[in-house]
């Protein structure tokens, strides 16, 4: 897939666990895990906004386009 999710990289840089992020953005661990592993088919802008606020980052830090 040409869209790569770098959520785990940003979380590691911020030293934040999946549990902490889940609590801050009010998203279930399972949904956050699906996003983190790149298995999500879509992400809502409100979810992306909440994650960016919690991790103090930009959407481009989390999502990356990579040519096949």
mmCIF file of the C-alpha atoms, coordinates in Angstrom:
data_MODEL
# 
_entry.id   MODEL 
# 
loop_
_atom_site.group_PDB 
_atom_site.id 
_atom_site.type_symbol 
_atom_site.label_atom_id 
_atom_site.label_alt_id 
_atom_site.label_comp_id 
_atom_site.label_asym_id 
_atom_site.label_entity_id 
_atom_site.label_seq_id 
_atom_site.pdbx_PDB_ins_code 
_atom_site.Cartn_x 
_atom_site.Cartn_y 
_atom_site.Cartn_z 
_atom_site.occupancy 
_atom_site.B_iso_or_equiv 
_atom_site.pdbx_formal_charge 
_atom_site.auth_seq_id 
_atom_site.auth_comp_id 
_atom_site.auth_asym_id 
_atom_site.auth_atom_id 
_atom_site.pdbx_PDB_model_num 
ATOM 1  C CA . UNK A 1 1  ? 0.000   0.000  0.000  1.00 0.00 ? 1  UNK A CA 1 
ATOM 2  C CA . UNK A 1 2  ? 1.429   3.396  -0.926 1.00 0.00 ? 2  UNK A CA 1 
ATOM 3  C CA . UNK A 1 3  ? 0.294   5.090  2.321  1.00 0.00 ? 3  UNK A CA 1 
ATOM 4  C CA . UNK A 1 4  ? 2.541   4.215  5.259  1.00 0.00 ? 4  UNK A CA 1 
ATOM 5  C CA . UNK A 1 5  ? 1.448   4.916  8.842  1.00 0.00 ? 5  UNK A CA 1 
ATOM 6  C CA . UNK A 1 6  ? 4.338   6.070  11.038 1.00 0.00 ? 6  UNK A CA 1 
ATOM 7  C CA . UNK A 1 7  ? 2.326   6.302  14.244 1.00 0.00 ? 7  UNK A CA 1 
ATOM 8  C CA . UNK A 1 8  ? 4.627   3.922  16.103 1.00 0.00 ? 8  UNK A CA 1 
ATOM 9  C CA . UNK A 1 9  ? 7.664   6.051  15.194 1.00 0.00 ? 9  UNK A CA 1 
ATOM 10 C CA . UNK A 1 10 ? 6.071   9.268  16.483 1.00 0.00 ? 10 UNK A CA 1 
ATOM 11 C CA . UNK A 1 11 ? 4.855   7.520  19.631 1.00 0.00 ? 11 UNK A CA 1 
ATOM 12 C CA . UNK A 1 12 ? 8.381   6.237  20.296 1.00 0.00 ? 12 UNK A CA 1 
ATOM 13 C CA . UNK A 1 13 ? 9.836   9.731  19.795 1.00 0.00 ? 13 UNK A CA 1 
ATOM 14 C CA . UNK A 1 14 ? 7.306   11.127 22.286 1.00 0.00 ? 14 UNK A CA 1 
ATOM 15 C CA . UNK A 1 15 ? 7.831   8.159  24.633 1.00 0.00 ? 15 UNK A CA 1 
ATOM 16 C CA . UNK A 1 16 ? 4.091   7.521  24.701 1.00 0.00 ? 16 UNK A CA 1 
ATOM 17 C CA . UNK A 1 17 ? 2.523   4.081  25.002 1.00 0.00 ? 17 UNK A CA 1 
ATOM 18 C CA . UNK A 1 18 ? -0.521  2.866  23.125 1.00 0.00 ? 18 UNK A CA 1 
ATOM 19 C CA . UNK A 1 19 ? -2.453  2.904  26.409 1.00 0.00 ? 19 UNK A CA 1 
ATOM 20 C CA . UNK A 1 20 ? -1.538  6.540  27.100 1.00 0.00 ? 20 UNK A CA 1 
ATOM 21 C CA . UNK A 1 21 ? -2.471  7.638  23.590 1.00 0.00 ? 21 UNK A CA 1 
ATOM 22 C CA . UNK A 1 22 ? -5.724  5.700  23.762 1.00 0.00 ? 22 UNK A CA 1 
ATOM 23 C CA . UNK A 1 23 ? -6.694  7.535  26.944 1.00 0.00 ? 23 UNK A CA 1 
ATOM 24 C CA . UNK A 1 24 ? -5.711  10.956 25.593 1.00 0.00 ? 24 UNK A CA 1 
ATOM 25 C CA . UNK A 1 25 ? -7.613  10.654 22.316 1.00 0.00 ? 25 UNK A CA 1 
ATOM 26 C CA . UNK A 1 26 ? -10.486 8.523  23.650 1.00 0.00 ? 26 UNK A CA 1 
ATOM 27 C CA . UNK A 1 27 ? -10.066 5.759  21.053 1.00 0.00 ? 27 UNK A CA 1 
ATOM 28 C CA . UNK A 1 28 ? -10.160 2.067  21.882 1.00 0.00 ? 28 UNK A CA 1 
ATOM 29 C CA . UNK A 1 29 ? -6.877  0.198  22.027 1.00 0.00 ? 29 UNK A CA 1 
ATOM 30 C CA . UNK A 1 30 ? -8.011  -2.143 19.268 1.00 0.00 ? 30 UNK A CA 1 
ATOM 31 C CA . UNK A 1 31 ? -8.852  0.697  16.863 1.00 0.00 ? 31 UNK A CA 1 
ATOM 32 C CA . UNK A 1 32 ? -5.608  2.477  17.659 1.00 0.00 ? 32 UNK A CA 1 
ATOM 33 C CA . UNK A 1 33 ? -3.689  -0.755 17.134 1.00 0.00 ? 33 UNK A CA 1 
ATOM 34 C CA . UNK A 1 34 ? -5.331  -1.254 13.729 1.00 0.00 ? 34 UNK A CA 1 
ATOM 35 C CA . UNK A 1 35 ? -4.246  2.245  12.744 1.00 0.00 ? 35 UNK A CA 1 
ATOM 36 C CA . UNK A 1 36 ? -0.741  1.802  14.145 1.00 0.00 ? 36 UNK A CA 1 
ATOM 37 C CA . UNK A 1 37 ? -0.142  -1.427 12.226 1.00 0.00 ? 37 UNK A CA 1 
ATOM 38 C CA . UNK A 1 38 ? -1.296  0.138  8.953  1.00 0.00 ? 38 UNK A CA 1 
ATOM 39 C CA . UNK A 1 39 ? -4.307  -2.163 8.622  1.00 0.00 ? 39 UNK A CA 1 
ATOM 40 C CA . UNK A 1 40 ? -6.864  0.657  8.749  1.00 0.00 ? 40 UNK A CA 1 
ATOM 41 C CA . UNK A 1 41 ? -8.721  1.380  5.513  1.00 0.00 ? 41 UNK A CA 1 
ATOM 42 C CA . UNK A 1 42 ? -9.655  4.910  6.566  1.00 0.00 ? 42 UNK A CA 1 
ATOM 43 C CA . UNK A 1 43 ? -9.132  7.456  9.322  1.00 0.00 ? 43 UNK A CA 1 
ATOM 44 C CA . UNK A 1 44 ? -11.465 10.294 10.265 1.00 0.00 ? 44 UNK A CA 1 
ATOM 45 C CA . UNK A 1 45 ? -10.070 13.798 10.297 1.00 0.00 ? 45 UNK A CA 1 
ATOM 46 C CA . UNK A 1 46 ? -11.329 14.236 13.861 1.00 0.00 ? 46 UNK A CA 1 
ATOM 47 C CA . UNK A 1 47 ? -9.340  11.161 14.904 1.00 0.00 ? 47 UNK A CA 1 
ATOM 48 C CA . UNK A 1 48 ? -6.250  12.390 13.077 1.00 0.00 ? 48 UNK A CA 1 
ATOM 49 C CA . UNK A 1 49 ? -6.651  15.797 14.711 1.00 0.00 ? 49 UNK A CA 1 
ATOM 50 C CA . UNK A 1 50 ? -6.915  14.265 18.189 1.00 0.00 ? 50 UNK A CA 1 
ATOM 51 C CA . UNK A 1 51 ? -3.822  12.122 17.610 1.00 0.00 ? 51 UNK A CA 1 
ATOM 52 C CA . UNK A 1 52 ? -1.851  15.110 16.305 1.00 0.00 ? 52 UNK A CA 1 
ATOM 53 C CA . UNK A 1 53 ? -2.861  17.178 19.351 1.00 0.00 ? 53 UNK A CA 1 
ATOM 54 C CA . UNK A 1 54 ? -1.876  14.406 21.765 1.00 0.00 ? 54 UNK A CA 1 
ATOM 55 C CA . UNK A 1 55 ? 1.468   13.765 20.051 1.00 0.00 ? 55 UNK A CA 1 
ATOM 56 C CA . UNK A 1 56 ? 2.178   17.419 19.159 1.00 0.00 ? 56 UNK A CA 1 
ATOM 57 C CA . UNK A 1 57 ? 2.794   16.589 15.510 1.00 0.00 ? 57 UNK A CA 1 
ATOM 58 C CA . UNK A 1 58 ? 1.477   17.201 11.996 1.00 0.00 ? 58 UNK A CA 1 
ATOM 59 C CA . UNK A 1 59 ? -0.591  14.735 9.922  1.00 0.00 ? 59 UNK A CA 1 
ATOM 60 C CA . UNK A 1 60 ? 2.380   14.397 7.562  1.00 0.00 ? 60 UNK A CA 1 
ATOM 61 C CA . UNK A 1 61 ? 4.452   13.086 10.464 1.00 0.00 ? 61 UNK A CA 1 
ATOM 62 C CA . UNK A 1 62 ? 2.032   10.178 10.831 1.00 0.00 ? 62 UNK A CA 1 
ATOM 63 C CA . UNK A 1 63 ? 1.027   9.490  7.226  1.00 0.00 ? 63 UNK A CA 1 
ATOM 64 C CA . UNK A 1 64 ? 3.533   9.113  4.399  1.00 0.00 ? 64 UNK A CA 1 
ATOM 65 C CA . UNK A 1 65 ? 3.073   8.397  0.689  1.00 0.00 ? 65 UNK A CA 1 
ATOM 66 C CA . UNK A 1 66 ? 5.560   5.861  -0.681 1.00 0.00 ? 66 UNK A CA 1 
ATOM 67 C CA . UNK A 1 67 ? 5.547   4.794  -4.346 1.00 0.00 ? 67 UNK A CA 1 
ATOM 68 C CA . UNK A 1 68 ? 5.381   1.068  -4.995 1.00 0.00 ? 68 UNK A CA 1 
# 
